Short mmCIF file of C-alpha atoms (C1' of nucleotides) in Angstrom, two decimals:
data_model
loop_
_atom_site.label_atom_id
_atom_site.label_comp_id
_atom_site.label_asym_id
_atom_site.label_seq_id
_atom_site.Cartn_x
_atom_site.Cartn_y
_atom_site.Cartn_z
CA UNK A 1 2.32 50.46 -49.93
CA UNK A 2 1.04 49.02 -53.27
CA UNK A 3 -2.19 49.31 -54.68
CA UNK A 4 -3.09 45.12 -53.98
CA UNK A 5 -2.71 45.72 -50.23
CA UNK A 6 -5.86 45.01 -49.10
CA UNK A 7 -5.91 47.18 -45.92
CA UNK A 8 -5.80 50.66 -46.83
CA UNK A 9 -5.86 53.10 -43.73
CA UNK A 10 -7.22 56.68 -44.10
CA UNK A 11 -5.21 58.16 -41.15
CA UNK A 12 -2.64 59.70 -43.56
CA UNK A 13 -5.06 60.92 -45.82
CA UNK A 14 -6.34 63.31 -42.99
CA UNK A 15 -3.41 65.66 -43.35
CA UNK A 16 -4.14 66.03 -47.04
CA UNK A 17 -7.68 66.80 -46.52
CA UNK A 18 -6.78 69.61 -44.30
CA UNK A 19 -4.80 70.88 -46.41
CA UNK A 20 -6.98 70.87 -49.81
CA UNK A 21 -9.66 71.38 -47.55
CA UNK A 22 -8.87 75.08 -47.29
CA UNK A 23 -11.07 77.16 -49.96
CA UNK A 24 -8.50 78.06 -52.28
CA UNK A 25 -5.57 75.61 -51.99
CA UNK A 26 -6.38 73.24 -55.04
CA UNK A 27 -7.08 75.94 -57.26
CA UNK A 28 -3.49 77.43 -56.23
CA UNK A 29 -1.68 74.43 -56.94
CA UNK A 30 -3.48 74.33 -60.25
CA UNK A 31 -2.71 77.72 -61.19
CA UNK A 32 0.67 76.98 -60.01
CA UNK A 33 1.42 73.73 -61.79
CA UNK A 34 -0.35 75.51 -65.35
CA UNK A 35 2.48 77.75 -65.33
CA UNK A 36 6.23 77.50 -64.20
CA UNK A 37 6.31 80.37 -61.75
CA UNK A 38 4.04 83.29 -60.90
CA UNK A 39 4.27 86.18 -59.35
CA UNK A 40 1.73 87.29 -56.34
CA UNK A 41 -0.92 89.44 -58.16
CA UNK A 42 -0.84 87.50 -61.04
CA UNK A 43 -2.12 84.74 -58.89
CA UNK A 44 -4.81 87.04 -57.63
CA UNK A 45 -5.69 87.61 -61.22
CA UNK A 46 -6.36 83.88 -61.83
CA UNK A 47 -7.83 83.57 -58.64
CA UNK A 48 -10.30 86.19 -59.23
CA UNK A 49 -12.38 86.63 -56.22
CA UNK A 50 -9.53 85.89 -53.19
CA UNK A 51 -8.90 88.38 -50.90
CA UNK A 52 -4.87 88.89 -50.76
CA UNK A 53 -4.83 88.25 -47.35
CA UNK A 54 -6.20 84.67 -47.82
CA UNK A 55 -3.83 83.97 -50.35
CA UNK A 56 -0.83 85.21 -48.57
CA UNK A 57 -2.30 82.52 -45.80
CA UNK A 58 -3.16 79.71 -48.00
CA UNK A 59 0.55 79.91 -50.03
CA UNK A 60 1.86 79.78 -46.50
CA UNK A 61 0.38 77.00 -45.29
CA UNK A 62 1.23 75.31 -49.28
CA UNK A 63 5.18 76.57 -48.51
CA UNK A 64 5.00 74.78 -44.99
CA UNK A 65 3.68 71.64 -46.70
CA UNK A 66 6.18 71.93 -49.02
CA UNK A 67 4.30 72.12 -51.93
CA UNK A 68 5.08 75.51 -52.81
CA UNK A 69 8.07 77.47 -53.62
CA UNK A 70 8.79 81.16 -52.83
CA UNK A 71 11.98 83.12 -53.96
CA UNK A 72 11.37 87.28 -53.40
CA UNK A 73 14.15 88.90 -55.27
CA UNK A 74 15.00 92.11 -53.64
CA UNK A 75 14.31 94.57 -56.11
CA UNK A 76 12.29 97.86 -56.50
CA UNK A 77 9.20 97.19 -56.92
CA UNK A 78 9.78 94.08 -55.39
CA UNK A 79 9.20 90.53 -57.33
CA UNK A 80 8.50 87.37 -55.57
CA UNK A 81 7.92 84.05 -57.33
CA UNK A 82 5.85 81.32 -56.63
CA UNK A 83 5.90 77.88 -57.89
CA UNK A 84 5.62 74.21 -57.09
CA UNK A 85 8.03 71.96 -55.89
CA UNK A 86 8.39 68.33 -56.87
CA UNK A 87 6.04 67.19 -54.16
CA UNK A 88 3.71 70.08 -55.05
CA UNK A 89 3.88 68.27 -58.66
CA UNK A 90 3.06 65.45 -57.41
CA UNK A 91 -0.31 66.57 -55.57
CA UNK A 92 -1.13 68.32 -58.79
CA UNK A 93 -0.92 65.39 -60.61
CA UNK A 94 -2.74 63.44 -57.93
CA UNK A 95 -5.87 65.42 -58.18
CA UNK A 96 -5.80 65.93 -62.00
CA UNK A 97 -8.05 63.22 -62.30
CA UNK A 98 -10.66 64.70 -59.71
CA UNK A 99 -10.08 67.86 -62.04
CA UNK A 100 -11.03 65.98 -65.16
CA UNK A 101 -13.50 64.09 -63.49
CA UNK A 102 -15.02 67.13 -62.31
CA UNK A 103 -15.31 68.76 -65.91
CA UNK A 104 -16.63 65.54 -67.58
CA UNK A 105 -19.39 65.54 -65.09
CA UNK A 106 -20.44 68.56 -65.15
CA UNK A 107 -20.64 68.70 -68.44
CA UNK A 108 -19.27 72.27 -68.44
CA UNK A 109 -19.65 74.83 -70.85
CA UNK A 110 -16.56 77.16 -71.63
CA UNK A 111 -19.31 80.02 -72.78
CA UNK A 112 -20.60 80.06 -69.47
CA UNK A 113 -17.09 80.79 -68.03
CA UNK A 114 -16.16 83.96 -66.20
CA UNK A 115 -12.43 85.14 -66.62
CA UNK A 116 -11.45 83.24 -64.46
CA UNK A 117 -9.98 80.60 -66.58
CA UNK A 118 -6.58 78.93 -67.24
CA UNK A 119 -4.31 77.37 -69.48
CA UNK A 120 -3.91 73.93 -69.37
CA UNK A 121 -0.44 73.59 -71.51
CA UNK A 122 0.42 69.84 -72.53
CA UNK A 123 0.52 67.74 -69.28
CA UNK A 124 0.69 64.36 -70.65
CA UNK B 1 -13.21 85.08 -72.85
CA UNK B 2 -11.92 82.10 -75.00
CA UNK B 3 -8.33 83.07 -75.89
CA UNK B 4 -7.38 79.20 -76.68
CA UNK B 5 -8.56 75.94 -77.76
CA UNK B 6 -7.20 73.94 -74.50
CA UNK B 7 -8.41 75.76 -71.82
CA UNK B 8 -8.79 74.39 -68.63
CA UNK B 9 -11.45 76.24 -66.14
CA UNK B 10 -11.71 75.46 -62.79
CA UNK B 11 -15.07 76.89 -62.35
CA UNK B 12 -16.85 73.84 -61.97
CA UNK B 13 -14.29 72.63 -59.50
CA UNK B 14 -15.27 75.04 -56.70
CA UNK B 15 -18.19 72.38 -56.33
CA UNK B 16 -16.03 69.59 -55.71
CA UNK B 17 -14.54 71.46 -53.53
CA UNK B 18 -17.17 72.66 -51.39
CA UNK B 19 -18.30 68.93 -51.29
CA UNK B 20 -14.54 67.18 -50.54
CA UNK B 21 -13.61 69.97 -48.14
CA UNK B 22 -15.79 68.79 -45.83
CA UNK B 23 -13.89 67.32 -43.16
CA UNK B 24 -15.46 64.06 -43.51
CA UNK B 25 -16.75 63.88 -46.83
CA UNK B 26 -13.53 62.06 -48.52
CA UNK B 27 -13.54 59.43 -45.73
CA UNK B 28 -16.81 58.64 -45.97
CA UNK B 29 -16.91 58.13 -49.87
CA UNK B 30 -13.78 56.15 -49.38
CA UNK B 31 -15.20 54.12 -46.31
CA UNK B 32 -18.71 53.38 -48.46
CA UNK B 33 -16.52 52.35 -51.81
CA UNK B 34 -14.65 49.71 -49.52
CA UNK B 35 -17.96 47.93 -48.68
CA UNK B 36 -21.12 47.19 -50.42
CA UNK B 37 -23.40 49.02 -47.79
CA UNK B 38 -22.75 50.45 -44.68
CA UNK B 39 -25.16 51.36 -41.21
CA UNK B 40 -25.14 54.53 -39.48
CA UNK B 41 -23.49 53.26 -36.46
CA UNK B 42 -21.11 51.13 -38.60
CA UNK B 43 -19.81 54.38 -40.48
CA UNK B 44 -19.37 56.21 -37.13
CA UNK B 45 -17.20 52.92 -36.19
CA UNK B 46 -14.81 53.04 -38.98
CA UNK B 47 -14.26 57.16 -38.48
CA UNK B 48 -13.62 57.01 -34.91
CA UNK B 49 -13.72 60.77 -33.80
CA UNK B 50 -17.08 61.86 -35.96
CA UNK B 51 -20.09 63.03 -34.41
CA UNK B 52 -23.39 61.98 -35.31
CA UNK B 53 -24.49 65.25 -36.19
CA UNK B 54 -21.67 65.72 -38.35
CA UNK B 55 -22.12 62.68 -39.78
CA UNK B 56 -25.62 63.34 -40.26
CA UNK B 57 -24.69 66.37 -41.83
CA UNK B 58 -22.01 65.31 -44.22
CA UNK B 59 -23.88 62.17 -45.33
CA UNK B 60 -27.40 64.68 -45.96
CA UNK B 61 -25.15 66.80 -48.36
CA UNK B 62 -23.95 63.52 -50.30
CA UNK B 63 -27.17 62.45 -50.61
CA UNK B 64 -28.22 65.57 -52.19
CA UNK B 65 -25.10 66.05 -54.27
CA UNK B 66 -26.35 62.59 -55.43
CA UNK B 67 -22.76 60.22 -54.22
CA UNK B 68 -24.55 58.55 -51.97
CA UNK B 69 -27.85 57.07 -51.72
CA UNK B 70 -29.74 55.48 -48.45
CA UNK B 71 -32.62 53.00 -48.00
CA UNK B 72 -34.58 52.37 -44.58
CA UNK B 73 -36.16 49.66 -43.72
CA UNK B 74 -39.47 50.06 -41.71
CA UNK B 75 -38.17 47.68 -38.52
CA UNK B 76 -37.86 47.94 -34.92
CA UNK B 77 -35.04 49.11 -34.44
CA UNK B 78 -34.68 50.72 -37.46
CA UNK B 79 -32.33 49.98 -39.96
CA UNK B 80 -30.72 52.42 -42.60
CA UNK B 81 -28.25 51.48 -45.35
CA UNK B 82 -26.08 53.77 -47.30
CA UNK B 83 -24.04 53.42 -50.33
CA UNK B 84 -22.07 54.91 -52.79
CA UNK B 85 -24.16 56.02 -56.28
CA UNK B 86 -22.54 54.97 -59.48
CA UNK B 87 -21.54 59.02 -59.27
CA UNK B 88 -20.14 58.09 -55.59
CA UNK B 89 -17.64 55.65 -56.98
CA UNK B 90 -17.15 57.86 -60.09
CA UNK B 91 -15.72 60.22 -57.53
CA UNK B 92 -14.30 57.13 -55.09
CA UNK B 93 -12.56 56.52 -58.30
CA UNK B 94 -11.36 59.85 -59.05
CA UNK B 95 -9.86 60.67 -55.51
CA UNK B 96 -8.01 57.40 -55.22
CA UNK B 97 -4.97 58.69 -57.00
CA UNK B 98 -4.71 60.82 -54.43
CA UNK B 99 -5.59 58.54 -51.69
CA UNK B 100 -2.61 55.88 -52.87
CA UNK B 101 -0.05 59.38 -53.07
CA UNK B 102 -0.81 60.16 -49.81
CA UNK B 103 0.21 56.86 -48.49
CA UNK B 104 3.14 56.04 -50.49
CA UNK B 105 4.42 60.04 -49.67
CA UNK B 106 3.73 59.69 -45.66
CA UNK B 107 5.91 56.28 -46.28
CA UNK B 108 2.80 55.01 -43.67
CA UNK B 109 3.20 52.06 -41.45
CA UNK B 110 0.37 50.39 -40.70
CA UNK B 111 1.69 49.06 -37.48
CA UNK B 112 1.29 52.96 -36.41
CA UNK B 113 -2.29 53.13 -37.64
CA UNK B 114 -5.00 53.11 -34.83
CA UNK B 115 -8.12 50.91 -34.85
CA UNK B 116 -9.59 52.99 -38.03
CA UNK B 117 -8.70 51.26 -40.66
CA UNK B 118 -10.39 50.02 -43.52
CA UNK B 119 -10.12 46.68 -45.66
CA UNK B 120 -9.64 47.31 -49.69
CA UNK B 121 -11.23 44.35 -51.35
CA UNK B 122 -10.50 43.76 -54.92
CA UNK B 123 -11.54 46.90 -56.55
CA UNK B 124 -10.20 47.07 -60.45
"C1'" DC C 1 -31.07 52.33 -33.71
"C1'" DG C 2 -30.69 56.44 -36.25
"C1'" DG C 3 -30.95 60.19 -35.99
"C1'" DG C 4 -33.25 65.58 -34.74
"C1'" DA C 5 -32.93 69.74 -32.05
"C1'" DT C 6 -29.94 73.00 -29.57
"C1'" DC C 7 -26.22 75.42 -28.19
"C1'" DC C 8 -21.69 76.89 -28.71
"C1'" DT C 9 -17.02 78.05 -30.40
"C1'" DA C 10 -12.72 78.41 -33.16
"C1'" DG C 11 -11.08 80.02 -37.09
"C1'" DG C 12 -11.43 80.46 -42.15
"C1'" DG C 13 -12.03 83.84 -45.01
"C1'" DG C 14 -14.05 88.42 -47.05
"C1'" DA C 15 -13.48 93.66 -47.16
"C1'" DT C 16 -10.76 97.40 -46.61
"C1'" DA C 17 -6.90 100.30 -45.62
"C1'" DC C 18 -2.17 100.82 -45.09
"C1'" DT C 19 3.18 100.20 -45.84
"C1'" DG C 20 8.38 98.97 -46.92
"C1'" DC D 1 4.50 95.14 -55.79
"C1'" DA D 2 3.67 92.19 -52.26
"C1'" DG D 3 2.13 91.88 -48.90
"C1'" DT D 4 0.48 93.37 -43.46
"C1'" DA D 5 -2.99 94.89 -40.25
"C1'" DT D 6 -7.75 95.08 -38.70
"C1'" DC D 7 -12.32 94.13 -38.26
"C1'" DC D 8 -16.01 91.26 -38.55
"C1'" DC D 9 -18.93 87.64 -39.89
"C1'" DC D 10 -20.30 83.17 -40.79
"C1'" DT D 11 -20.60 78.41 -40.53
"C1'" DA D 12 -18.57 73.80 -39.98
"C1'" DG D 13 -18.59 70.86 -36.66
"C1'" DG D 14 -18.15 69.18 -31.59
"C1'" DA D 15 -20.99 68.26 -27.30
"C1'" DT D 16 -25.16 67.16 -25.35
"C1'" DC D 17 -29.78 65.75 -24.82
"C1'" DC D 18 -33.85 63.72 -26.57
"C1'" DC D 19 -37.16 60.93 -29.31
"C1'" DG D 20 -40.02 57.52 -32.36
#
DNA sequence: CGGGATCCTAGGGGATACTG
DNA sequence: CAGTATCCCCTAGGATCCCG
């Protein structure tokens, strides 16, 4: 489905919207695709603001998309992992421009930014 | 809270959020970008399944975010025109990436899609 | 024709407390 | 630590009717 077709049909795009729809699911796969795998609270940390028991739903929904990862290592205290997976990549790379976009427009100032910042580490 | 150089925040995102998780709002950017100007009823043709309050809604809240813009004409009946701001393709723009992933990743036929489809004329 | 005005409902999501 | 388990609220958005 090149880019010269001239019919383009929004009925797949639905599915996406749904998913990035949900409050915190693009900032997730951000987070996520910053850094190579994180661990539960450190998400929270990033994510300052969610309530864990929205982001244990949202990175459910992500894992049944298949754009998140989860390997729990059974240990005490317990350690579970979270990353993306290839097609997880793939989104994050797909909305990177709305990201940038987003910034430009805005014209956003870093001093007016609460901790809840991130890392952007070289992505192309 | 600057701890590096290239940060990436995702403050400003939220708003683009807010806006694009609206169920509707990403199809109706896309639908406006794919034609010059479009009528009330025609936009409620192309997304087969809106209702007009909704739509009424959703296109009120991209007016005021400033992506689309509207003219009426004093007629009887009335006629009412909407279109995409320069910000509204700015954003048709920045959401196409993800629009063209979508369909190459749901490997889409279009013999499967249903009557709401759209036409892409040369854009780029 | 292009909506406004109402009413209504599912469910997303916050707060908080608890547990293996 | 990484979640569950509740409770509760709010609002997006569908349905329906009406109007200038």
């Amino acid at each position: 489905m090149s880019r010269d077709s001239n019919r383009l049909c929004l009925c797949p795009m639905q599915g996406v919207i749904d998913t990035i729809s949900k409050k915190w699911a693009l900032l997730i796969i951000h987070v996520l695709g910053n850094k190579p795998r994180l661990r539960f609270n450190e998400i929270m940390k990033e994510l300052e603001g969610i309530s864990p028991k929205t982001l244990t739903d949202t990175l459910a929904v992500l894992q049944k998309e298949g754009f998140v990862g989860r390997e729990a290592f059974s240990e005490i205290p317990p350690r579970v992992e979270y990353y993306l997976t290839d097609d997880g990549k793939e989104l994050w790379d797909a909305i990177l421009p709305l990201l940038e976009w987003t910034m430009k427009r805005e014209n956003f100032s870093q001093d007016l930014c609460p901790s809840h910042c991130f890392k952007k580490p070289g992505h192309h």
